Amino acid sequence: MLFKKQTARRLAGRFFFTFVLLCGALVCPSLWADPSDALTELSQHPTWLRLLKADKQRDRTSAIHTPEFFVAGSPDSTAFDELAQLVELMESASDDTVMETRCQFPARLYWLSFQLEKPIWRDFSHCTRLNQWAAFDELSGISLILISGYYGNPASTFGHSLLRLNNGVNTRDSSLLDLSVNFGAQVPPQEPAIVYVIRGLFGGYFAGFSDSTFFAHDQTYSRIEFRDRWEYDLALTPYQERLLVYHLWEITGKKFTYYFLEENCSYRLAELLELVLEDDFMQTVSTWYAPVSLFHDLHRLDEGREPGLIERITYVPSSEATLRYSLAALPPSDRARVFEMIDVSKPLGPPTDAAENFEGEPQRLSTAIDYLNYSLAPLEETEAPEIRERRREIIGRRLRLPPGSPVRSEPPLRQSPALFSPPSAFDAGVGYSEVVGEYLQLGTAAFRKREIGNNSLEQSSLIVADLTFGVSSDRIFLDRLVAVEARKLNAPVFRLPEESATSWRVSTGLERARSTCSSCLEAYGEAFWGWASALDNNWKLIWGGFGRLSSRDAAVEIGPEASLSFAPHWRLAGEVTAGWVYAPDRDRSRERVTLKLRFSMSRTDELSLLAERDFGNTVSMAYSHRW
């Protein structure tokens, strides 16, 4: 009996041992795998590389230069080294070191905790500074913000983008205390514009993420630079929100190299979306990634997702736009009274008597205060003491009246620029010139936003690296290269008191010498300075003086110029320009007449017609595709 029991035990043991071997060899090979092989594979996971800010553009392990960002303490460490050392540290270090590591690298450990099934690694309850900064208990969502362009600074010409962590109710006033994250270059004070452009193009600055309350950005963009913005509330999952916030904690304050055209604010924010969406987000990145390109990509990605990625888009007009429409909405008599109150060259005068139309006085006083705040916003505290005193007087008078909220007139909704044509373009068309004859046109533009058409900047134009080739029966030639062209029209429907009507245009590049030969090139620089007036919402008149300097025979030309810009329908826009040009050194003059028409077939496709009389007649028709 004992023998039978021992035999049964031996057989059961052998069966169990055989089962373990079969499980290990056939069913559970991971039990026998080399752990380093699994880490090697995990270290090449796209999310891990994104967490390390792998520099895809320059084939570097990381785009960050700060040693503290790395577990190994060096920007030269590989993705595998970073992963292996982090795992080893978490498995073998003392409890104090492990807890400190969690607080230093929360995004990496949060993601790894799901990959390696280590739930304890995502316990950050002891990280006091992290939790106070992130405020997850109050986090209601994350927004990407597109800010319109600003011609007062080369860095801001193309617009800007930043990110905001929304706490509680997301309204215009309550959001001012939310935490915002901005990426920008560390530029020395008073850096000359030309130095900034050159160093920015070739990576001459460090850059980084910085955090502040959103109030600081609202004050700068809306109240000093008078720039509109569009707030995109993102529909992220709780996991995605936490991963994004933890990653922001890791990278804020770390040093990157700044590249004006590529690795700029929008590029770095797009990387954040790539991380949490696990999607190749930046499909349009080649040699330039403008701020608006990020939002074009956001819309493209939103179209193919279920549920959608964009929860809501909110337009927030600048303080200038709000004031302009508030004044326009007042009755003429009330508006005249407001202008009297803000005129510091005259006494404020006695309060309006109740019998003399007291009913609208709170609204008039509040509008006057808004106007004076608008005037003082870009000034230093010691500037314009007379305006500050007038504001104090008007506030005192308003406080003596019964409380009440003045009725404000909000500007009409402006659609996000990302809902219009993307900035880059490819062109194909046909043309005729009296010098060249018939020819085909092929062109491309890195950035093309005009003041008319479906890609309008509204009273502004900005074109960079716009190249057009001609193909005739016997040769290929460069027709025109616009290096930079910028235009600013000051033609609002309602103009503020003392607001300048000055408008301008500058352009520089290369073009075919149209007057003499079909293959000669000349460098040129053009400028226009004048005035603009809005006839109504769809028609604008511009007039002033024109000047041109060309390299061919060092020719200088000057003369008057006038344009009529029109956009009677969202699909159709155009402009007629006429001028008279005089060359003083040659005592020669000529007329210039140009007609431009653009018809938008869709957000990405456009037909255009150009007819020009200048050294002979030129006509061209082209199809443009935007991306």
XYZ file of C-alpha atoms in Angstrom:
627
model
C 0.000 0.000 0.000
C 2.829 2.369 0.928
C 4.581 1.502 -2.328
C 1.462 2.343 -4.338
C 1.160 5.740 -2.568
C 4.840 6.571 -3.234
C 4.473 5.494 -6.869
C 1.394 7.690 -7.245
C 3.290 10.662 -5.747
C 6.215 10.121 -8.129
C 3.871 9.943 -11.110
C 2.010 13.082 -9.978
C 5.312 14.947 -9.496
C 6.580 13.878 -12.906
C 3.258 14.910 -14.477
C 3.407 18.336 -12.788
C 7.048 18.831 -13.805
C 6.258 17.790 -17.375
C 3.310 20.224 -17.418
C 5.540 23.107 -16.258
C 8.092 22.293 -18.969
C 5.424 22.143 -21.649
C 3.893 25.385 -20.411
C 7.266 27.092 -20.452
C 8.255 25.708 -23.858
C 4.941 25.879 -25.683
C 2.385 27.985 -23.873
C 4.307 30.533 -21.766
C 7.565 31.330 -23.630
C 7.752 34.719 -21.933
C 8.700 32.934 -18.700
C 11.938 31.864 -20.374
C 12.592 35.055 -22.338
C 15.546 37.253 -21.542
C 14.142 40.283 -19.636
C 16.511 42.566 -21.534
C 14.854 41.546 -24.825
C 11.486 42.725 -23.547
C 12.986 46.018 -22.360
C 14.729 46.490 -25.709
C 11.417 46.126 -27.510
C 9.636 48.416 -25.068
C 12.357 51.063 -25.352
C 11.523 51.449 -29.052
C 7.799 51.865 -28.427
C 6.614 55.156 -30.061
C 5.151 56.396 -26.771
C 8.410 55.835 -24.876
C 10.339 57.701 -27.565
C 7.826 60.551 -27.391
C 8.172 60.678 -23.606
C 11.915 61.122 -24.077
C 11.298 63.799 -26.734
C 13.115 61.776 -29.379
C 14.350 64.276 -31.962
C 13.025 62.869 -35.224
C 14.092 65.902 -37.214
C 17.770 65.697 -36.236
C 18.222 62.010 -35.478
C 19.039 62.563 -31.798
C 17.932 60.528 -28.816
C 16.262 63.598 -27.300
C 15.620 67.212 -28.232
C 16.163 68.219 -24.589
C 19.565 69.394 -23.385
C 18.920 69.528 -19.620
C 20.670 66.623 -17.789
C 18.017 66.511 -15.036
C 15.460 65.335 -17.594
C 17.278 62.008 -17.905
C 17.454 59.143 -15.433
C 21.007 58.480 -16.600
C 21.836 62.166 -16.179
C 22.990 62.712 -19.757
C 21.237 63.847 -22.978
C 23.408 61.303 -24.822
C 21.874 58.276 -23.092
C 19.910 55.935 -25.342
C 16.231 55.108 -25.066
C 17.139 51.621 -23.796
C 19.542 53.009 -21.173
C 16.852 55.351 -19.879
C 14.306 52.552 -19.633
C 16.637 49.972 -18.114
C 18.003 52.362 -15.494
C 14.530 53.596 -14.558
C 13.206 50.039 -14.115
C 16.295 49.013 -12.121
C 15.961 52.097 -9.923
C 12.324 51.354 -9.177
C 13.022 47.698 -8.413
C 16.167 47.970 -6.297
C 16.472 51.454 -4.793
C 15.484 52.449 -1.276
C 11.909 53.503 -0.577
C 12.885 57.175 -0.304
C 14.657 57.102 -3.668
C 11.744 55.287 -5.312
C 9.273 57.879 -4.022
C 11.501 60.728 -5.185
C 11.831 59.107 -8.613
C 8.065 58.843 -8.966
C 7.708 62.563 -8.339
C 10.478 63.410 -10.795
C 9.350 61.182 -13.695
C 5.575 60.768 -13.284
C 4.719 60.552 -16.993
C 7.240 57.801 -17.713
C 6.227 55.760 -14.683
C 2.514 56.345 -15.294
C 2.831 54.876 -18.790
C 5.198 52.073 -17.743
C 2.884 51.034 -14.916
C 0.362 49.887 -17.526
C 2.942 48.268 -19.794
C 4.684 46.311 -17.008
C 1.582 45.817 -14.835
C 3.006 47.802 -11.911
C 0.013 49.701 -10.445
C 2.094 50.904 -7.502
C 4.262 52.929 -9.898
C 1.370 55.302 -10.604
C 0.813 56.203 -6.973
C 1.828 59.880 -6.746
C -0.200 60.769 -3.674
C 2.966 61.734 -1.763
C 4.128 64.201 -4.496
C 2.872 67.397 -2.869
C 4.344 69.894 -5.352
C 3.181 67.868 -8.346
C -0.374 67.536 -7.052
C -0.620 71.217 -6.160
C 0.655 72.172 -9.618
C -1.565 69.747 -11.556
C -4.693 70.280 -9.383
C -6.344 67.143 -10.768
C -9.314 67.530 -8.415
C -10.191 70.777 -10.170
C -9.141 69.831 -13.724
C -12.168 69.938 -16.023
C -10.390 69.733 -19.361
C -7.500 70.858 -21.553
C -7.604 73.528 -24.255
C -5.331 74.411 -27.152
C -5.416 78.120 -27.991
C -4.733 79.721 -31.376
C -3.806 83.410 -31.246
C -3.956 85.644 -34.305
C -0.853 87.189 -35.847
C 0.777 90.377 -34.644
C 2.898 92.490 -36.997
C 4.710 94.278 -34.183
C 7.121 91.366 -33.676
C 8.662 88.988 -36.276
C 8.140 86.050 -33.902
C 4.413 86.785 -33.676
C 3.659 87.543 -37.314
C 2.414 84.028 -38.043
C 0.339 83.773 -34.850
C 0.956 81.788 -31.708
C -0.389 78.762 -29.853
C -0.385 77.685 -26.223
C -2.076 75.191 -23.899
C -4.330 75.743 -20.884
C -5.379 73.422 -18.060
C -8.988 74.330 -17.360
C -10.228 74.353 -13.783
C -13.945 74.391 -13.026
C -16.278 76.359 -15.277
C -14.482 77.455 -18.441
C -15.663 81.023 -18.991
C -13.761 84.059 -20.199
C -13.377 85.516 -16.703
C -12.930 82.361 -14.589
C -10.322 80.922 -16.965
C -7.905 83.781 -16.232
C -6.658 81.954 -13.120
C -6.160 78.638 -14.933
C -2.651 77.300 -15.465
C -1.311 77.876 -18.968
C 1.787 76.383 -20.583
C 3.723 78.249 -23.251
C 6.712 77.283 -25.414
C 9.032 80.056 -26.541
C 12.593 81.049 -27.320
C 14.806 82.585 -24.650
C 15.644 85.817 -26.501
C 17.812 88.509 -24.859
C 16.061 91.844 -24.217
C 16.290 94.387 -27.042
C 17.485 91.792 -29.542
C 17.448 93.363 -33.046
C 14.789 91.879 -35.322
C 17.255 90.833 -38.027
C 19.462 89.083 -35.446
C 16.435 87.308 -34.015
C 15.353 86.043 -37.440
C 18.811 84.755 -38.386
C 19.506 83.070 -35.046
C 15.970 81.704 -34.911
C 16.262 80.139 -38.357
C 19.503 78.323 -37.531
C 18.905 77.226 -33.947
C 20.739 80.052 -32.207
C 18.478 80.137 -29.136
C 17.480 77.838 -26.340
C 13.753 77.502 -25.754
C 11.481 75.836 -23.247
C 8.054 75.357 -21.727
C 7.016 77.833 -19.057
C 3.908 77.945 -16.888
C 1.869 80.868 -15.563
C -1.706 81.836 -14.882
C -3.639 82.499 -18.070
C -4.210 86.077 -16.931
C -0.692 87.033 -18.059
C -1.332 85.789 -21.601
C -4.783 87.380 -21.768
C -3.276 90.696 -20.682
C -0.540 90.572 -23.324
C -2.412 89.169 -26.302
C -5.911 90.591 -25.818
C -5.307 93.903 -24.042
C -1.868 95.076 -25.180
C -1.323 93.554 -28.623
C -5.090 93.375 -29.390
C -5.048 89.880 -30.841
C -8.089 87.628 -31.164
C -7.937 84.021 -30.041
C -9.753 80.739 -30.579
C -9.923 78.244 -27.712
C -10.169 74.573 -28.666
C -11.497 72.415 -25.823
C -10.181 68.868 -26.359
C -12.213 65.720 -25.655
C -9.467 63.680 -23.978
C -9.937 60.651 -21.753
C -8.908 60.843 -18.067
C -5.880 58.644 -18.899
C -4.828 60.988 -21.711
C -5.261 64.074 -19.552
C -3.150 62.641 -16.742
C -0.404 61.467 -19.101
C -0.287 64.901 -20.725
C -0.175 66.794 -17.429
C 2.480 64.477 -15.976
C 4.561 64.941 -19.133
C 4.230 68.734 -18.891
C 5.557 68.473 -15.338
C 8.626 66.634 -16.623
C 9.450 69.009 -19.500
C 8.556 72.439 -18.054
C 11.741 74.432 -17.538
C 13.907 72.078 -19.632
C 16.038 73.415 -22.474
C 15.316 72.754 -26.158
C 16.916 74.232 -29.271
C 14.559 76.701 -30.956
C 14.023 76.708 -34.703
C 11.754 79.463 -35.985
C 10.292 77.518 -38.913
C 10.196 73.995 -37.535
C 10.625 73.238 -33.875
C 8.586 76.151 -32.607
C 5.611 76.558 -30.256
C 3.148 74.677 -32.471
C 5.552 71.849 -33.215
C 6.125 71.190 -29.513
C 2.404 71.337 -28.725
C 1.708 68.954 -31.599
C 4.210 66.551 -30.027
C 2.100 66.570 -26.870
C -0.950 65.533 -28.863
C 1.041 62.815 -30.605
C 1.971 61.464 -27.193
C -1.538 61.152 -25.764
C -3.355 60.281 -28.992
C -0.707 57.740 -30.049
C -1.076 59.025 -33.583
C 1.330 60.403 -36.164
C -0.161 63.823 -35.717
C 2.181 66.063 -37.675
C 1.697 64.745 -41.200
C 2.220 68.170 -42.752
C 5.626 68.861 -41.201
C 8.325 69.267 -43.837
C 10.403 72.420 -43.588
C 7.873 74.630 -41.828
C 5.196 74.186 -39.181
C 3.239 77.402 -38.689
C 0.970 77.840 -35.632
C -2.183 77.541 -37.736
C -0.868 74.246 -39.179
C -1.315 72.632 -35.766
C -5.011 73.460 -35.834
C -5.437 72.363 -39.439
C -4.001 69.002 -38.349
C -6.326 68.995 -35.349
C -9.357 69.390 -37.622
C -8.041 66.728 -39.994
C -7.638 64.271 -37.145
C -11.020 65.167 -35.665
C -12.806 64.281 -38.913
C -11.718 60.658 -38.728
C -12.299 60.005 -35.022
C -15.324 58.690 -33.178
C -15.976 60.274 -30.753
C -14.572 63.579 -31.978
C -11.422 65.169 -30.622
C -12.635 68.795 -30.663
C -15.295 69.326 -28.022
C -15.887 73.039 -28.580
C -14.312 76.081 -30.284
C -14.752 79.440 -28.539
C -13.927 82.752 -30.204
C -12.575 85.396 -27.805
C -12.235 88.841 -29.426
C -9.516 91.225 -28.342
C -10.362 94.131 -26.084
C -10.022 96.408 -29.112
C -12.567 94.419 -31.129
C -14.985 94.364 -28.190
C -14.642 98.104 -27.607
C -15.061 98.872 -31.302
C -18.367 97.019 -31.514
C -19.594 98.393 -28.173
C -19.127 101.935 -29.471
C -20.680 101.090 -32.837
C -23.792 99.786 -31.050
C -24.392 103.022 -29.098
C -26.810 105.628 -30.418
C -24.880 108.523 -32.056
C -25.749 110.930 -29.223
C -24.456 108.487 -26.577
C -21.315 107.851 -28.601
C -20.663 111.588 -28.830
C -21.045 111.875 -25.058
C -18.500 109.052 -24.529
C -16.012 110.828 -26.790
C -16.487 114.016 -24.785
C -15.771 112.185 -21.519
C -12.525 110.587 -22.774
C -11.191 113.858 -24.224
C -8.634 114.806 -21.535
C -8.030 118.201 -23.154
C -11.434 119.316 -21.864
C -12.967 119.219 -18.362
C -15.171 116.235 -17.627
C -18.120 118.499 -16.942
C -20.988 118.052 -14.509
C -22.894 114.762 -14.237
C -25.790 114.235 -16.594
C -28.983 115.498 -15.013
C -31.772 112.941 -14.567
C -34.068 115.141 -16.611
C -31.522 115.198 -19.426
C -31.608 111.527 -20.339
C -30.153 109.911 -17.238
C -31.268 106.450 -18.413
C -28.181 105.626 -20.510
C -25.549 107.215 -18.251
C -24.308 103.954 -16.638
C -23.734 102.498 -20.094
C -21.930 105.632 -21.305
C -19.716 105.791 -18.240
C -18.843 102.090 -18.440
C -17.988 102.390 -22.140
C -15.779 105.407 -21.401
C -13.952 103.396 -18.724
C -13.459 100.547 -21.205
C -12.005 102.986 -23.730
C -9.570 104.504 -21.245
C -8.490 101.021 -20.118
C -7.883 100.204 -23.786
C -5.766 103.351 -24.181
C -3.705 102.677 -21.053
C -3.117 98.929 -21.539
C 0.081 99.181 -23.645
C 1.556 102.018 -21.543
C 3.833 101.973 -18.528
C 2.448 102.841 -15.098
C 4.122 106.264 -15.151
C 2.865 107.224 -18.615
C -0.213 109.302 -19.482
C -1.059 110.577 -15.956
C -3.830 112.786 -17.391
C -5.613 109.730 -18.830
C -5.289 107.905 -15.520
C -6.761 110.878 -13.674
C -9.672 111.057 -16.114
C -10.330 107.359 -15.638
C -10.331 107.833 -11.844
C -12.903 110.627 -12.164
C -15.193 108.579 -14.410
C -14.963 105.497 -12.154
C -15.896 107.652 -9.172
C -18.891 109.033 -11.030
C -19.980 105.538 -12.083
C -19.761 104.242 -8.488
C -22.235 106.910 -7.377
C -24.876 105.491 -9.708
C -27.094 102.475 -8.969
C -25.433 99.097 -9.648
C -26.187 97.257 -12.848
C -24.478 95.410 -15.644
C -24.116 97.499 -18.796
C -25.338 95.875 -21.974
C -22.290 95.060 -24.052
C -22.245 94.480 -27.774
C -20.034 91.488 -28.542
C -18.351 91.375 -31.966
C -19.795 88.906 -34.449
C -18.308 85.432 -34.401
C -15.085 85.068 -36.360
C -14.454 81.570 -37.612
C -11.142 79.977 -36.683
C -8.450 80.482 -39.352
C -8.019 76.699 -39.313
C -11.476 76.363 -40.900
C -10.204 78.149 -43.992
C -7.468 77.207 -46.445
C -4.178 75.782 -45.093
C -1.136 78.041 -45.557
C 1.004 75.940 -47.933
C 0.090 75.641 -51.605
C 0.854 73.969 -54.908
C -0.132 75.800 -58.123
C -0.594 74.713 -61.739
C -1.900 76.874 -64.551
C -1.380 78.582 -67.876
C -0.191 82.047 -68.746
C 0.457 84.454 -71.575
C 2.974 87.271 -71.771
C 3.839 89.509 -74.722
C 7.516 88.818 -74.032
C 7.384 85.039 -73.469
C 4.224 84.026 -75.275
C 2.161 81.113 -74.003
C 3.557 79.043 -71.157
C 2.603 76.660 -68.367
C 2.924 77.707 -64.717
C 4.034 75.541 -61.803
C 4.473 76.936 -58.344
C 4.595 76.305 -54.632
C 4.380 78.449 -51.504
C 5.565 77.679 -47.992
C 3.130 80.192 -46.452
C 0.459 82.139 -48.290
C -2.281 84.018 -46.453
C -3.943 86.887 -48.278
C -6.279 89.676 -47.216
C -8.914 88.387 -49.653
C -10.102 84.876 -50.407
C -10.863 81.744 -48.427
C -7.512 81.923 -46.634
C -7.859 85.543 -45.597
C -6.089 87.052 -42.603
C -8.726 89.859 -42.564
C -7.029 93.109 -43.550
C -3.583 91.486 -43.569
C -1.496 89.545 -46.028
C 1.589 87.434 -45.458
C 3.413 85.428 -48.121
C 6.735 83.652 -47.602
C 8.783 81.610 -50.097
C 6.268 81.766 -52.973
C 7.966 80.297 -56.050
C 6.603 80.182 -59.629
C 8.236 78.540 -62.666
C 7.240 78.949 -66.307
C 7.466 76.179 -68.893
C 7.392 77.349 -72.508
C 7.882 75.378 -75.691
C 11.665 75.569 -75.504
C 12.712 76.133 -71.896
C 11.955 76.304 -68.173
C 12.414 79.645 -66.428
C 11.918 81.243 -63.028
C 8.946 83.551 -63.316
C 8.868 84.941 -59.773
C 10.147 84.253 -56.266
C 8.492 86.207 -53.478
C 10.830 85.898 -50.510
C 8.568 87.878 -48.174
C 5.470 89.956 -48.809
C 3.498 91.532 -45.981
C 0.516 93.848 -46.094
C -1.500 95.570 -43.384
C -4.783 97.357 -44.043
C -6.335 99.525 -41.346
C -9.874 99.673 -42.696
C -12.390 98.711 -40.001
C -16.062 99.382 -40.628
C -16.124 101.470 -37.422
C -12.950 103.394 -36.654
C -12.031 104.334 -33.094
C -11.238 107.990 -32.334
C -7.677 108.894 -33.287
C -7.187 105.411 -34.766
C -4.718 105.503 -37.643
C -5.918 104.730 -41.160
C -2.333 104.143 -42.274
C -1.854 101.051 -44.418
C 1.311 99.582 -45.850
C 2.803 96.822 -47.989
C 6.390 95.558 -48.393
C 7.716 92.877 -50.716
C 11.102 91.542 -51.762
C 12.342 88.742 -54.003
C 13.373 87.830 -57.547
C 11.404 88.007 -60.778
C 11.763 87.781 -64.515
C 12.681 91.168 -66.007
C 9.419 91.698 -67.841
C 10.474 94.772 -69.818
C 13.404 93.489 -71.791
C 14.033 89.748 -71.984
C 12.305 86.524 -71.051
C 15.260 84.954 -69.237
C 16.777 87.843 -67.272
C 16.241 87.966 -63.501
C 16.222 90.992 -61.243
C 16.095 91.364 -57.479
C 13.500 93.828 -56.311
C 12.126 95.539 -53.261
C 8.721 97.231 -53.181
C 6.899 99.350 -50.633
C 3.521 101.035 -50.399
C 2.429 103.564 -47.791
C -1.013 105.061 -47.693
C -4.508 104.919 -46.246
C -7.465 102.565 -46.301
C -11.184 102.988 -45.807
C -14.000 100.456 -45.554
C -16.953 101.308 -47.786
C -18.850 98.492 -46.040
C -18.088 94.987 -44.783
C -17.234 93.715 -48.265
C -15.615 96.667 -50.071
C -12.405 98.509 -49.149
C -10.606 101.395 -50.821
C -6.816 101.810 -50.468
C -4.750 104.701 -51.840
C -1.244 106.071 -51.360
C 2.304 106.109 -52.726
C 4.295 103.269 -54.279
C 8.064 102.791 -54.547
C 10.254 100.127 -56.147
C 13.984 99.452 -56.299
C 15.304 96.827 -58.728
C 18.803 95.471 -59.255
C 18.617 95.689 -63.043
C 20.271 99.019 -63.894
C 19.626 100.093 -60.271
C 16.240 101.426 -61.304
C 14.172 103.474 -58.856
C 10.455 103.981 -59.486
C 7.842 105.932 -57.544
C 4.234 106.910 -58.050
C 0.641 106.937 -56.774
C -1.436 103.778 -56.444
C -5.076 103.017 -55.599
C -6.891 99.710 -55.058
C -10.448 98.531 -54.631
C -10.747 95.272 -52.690
C -14.012 93.357 -52.699
C -15.474 90.103 -51.362
C -19.208 89.967 -52.205
C -19.407 86.251 -51.403
C -17.354 83.896 -49.253
C -16.360 81.993 -52.399
C -15.442 85.026 -54.511
C -12.945 87.790 -53.778
C -10.878 90.160 -55.832
C -8.938 93.377 -56.131
C -8.415 96.013 -58.824
C -5.240 98.143 -58.603
C -4.270 101.093 -60.762
C -1.169 103.251 -60.546
C 1.209 105.530 -62.380
C 4.940 104.856 -62.075
C 7.729 107.370 -62.727
C 11.474 106.627 -62.939
C 13.262 109.895 -61.981
C 16.704 108.816 -63.198
C 15.320 107.954 -66.654
C 12.579 110.566 -66.884
C 10.188 107.835 -67.958
C 6.751 106.841 -66.747
C 4.151 104.167 -67.381
C 0.775 102.971 -66.173
C 0.167 99.873 -64.072
C -3.202 98.119 -63.858
C -3.810 94.781 -62.148
C -6.923 92.635 -61.700
C -6.931 89.689 -59.271
C -9.870 87.296 -58.835
C -10.063 84.226 -56.620
C -12.811 81.623 -56.514
C -12.785 79.065 -53.689
C -14.103 75.663 -54.734
C -13.461 74.181 -51.298
C -11.326 74.709 -48.217
C -8.282 73.319 -50.014
C -8.917 74.166 -53.687
C -8.984 77.533 -55.405
C -9.075 79.018 -58.907
C -7.385 82.355 -59.584
C -7.158 84.845 -62.437
C -4.462 87.488 -62.819
C -4.505 90.143 -65.547
C -1.761 92.765 -65.511
C -0.732 95.666 -67.720
C 2.849 96.636 -66.898
C 5.534 96.551 -69.622
C 3.020 94.808 -71.822
C 0.093 92.546 -71.048
C 0.211 89.413 -68.905
C -2.655 87.025 -68.195
C -2.632 83.821 -66.158
C -5.105 81.327 -64.734
C -4.122 78.829 -62.047
C -5.471 76.103 -59.828
C -4.152 76.000 -56.269
C -4.280 73.114 -53.835
C -3.642 73.826 -50.145
C -2.207 71.590 -47.483
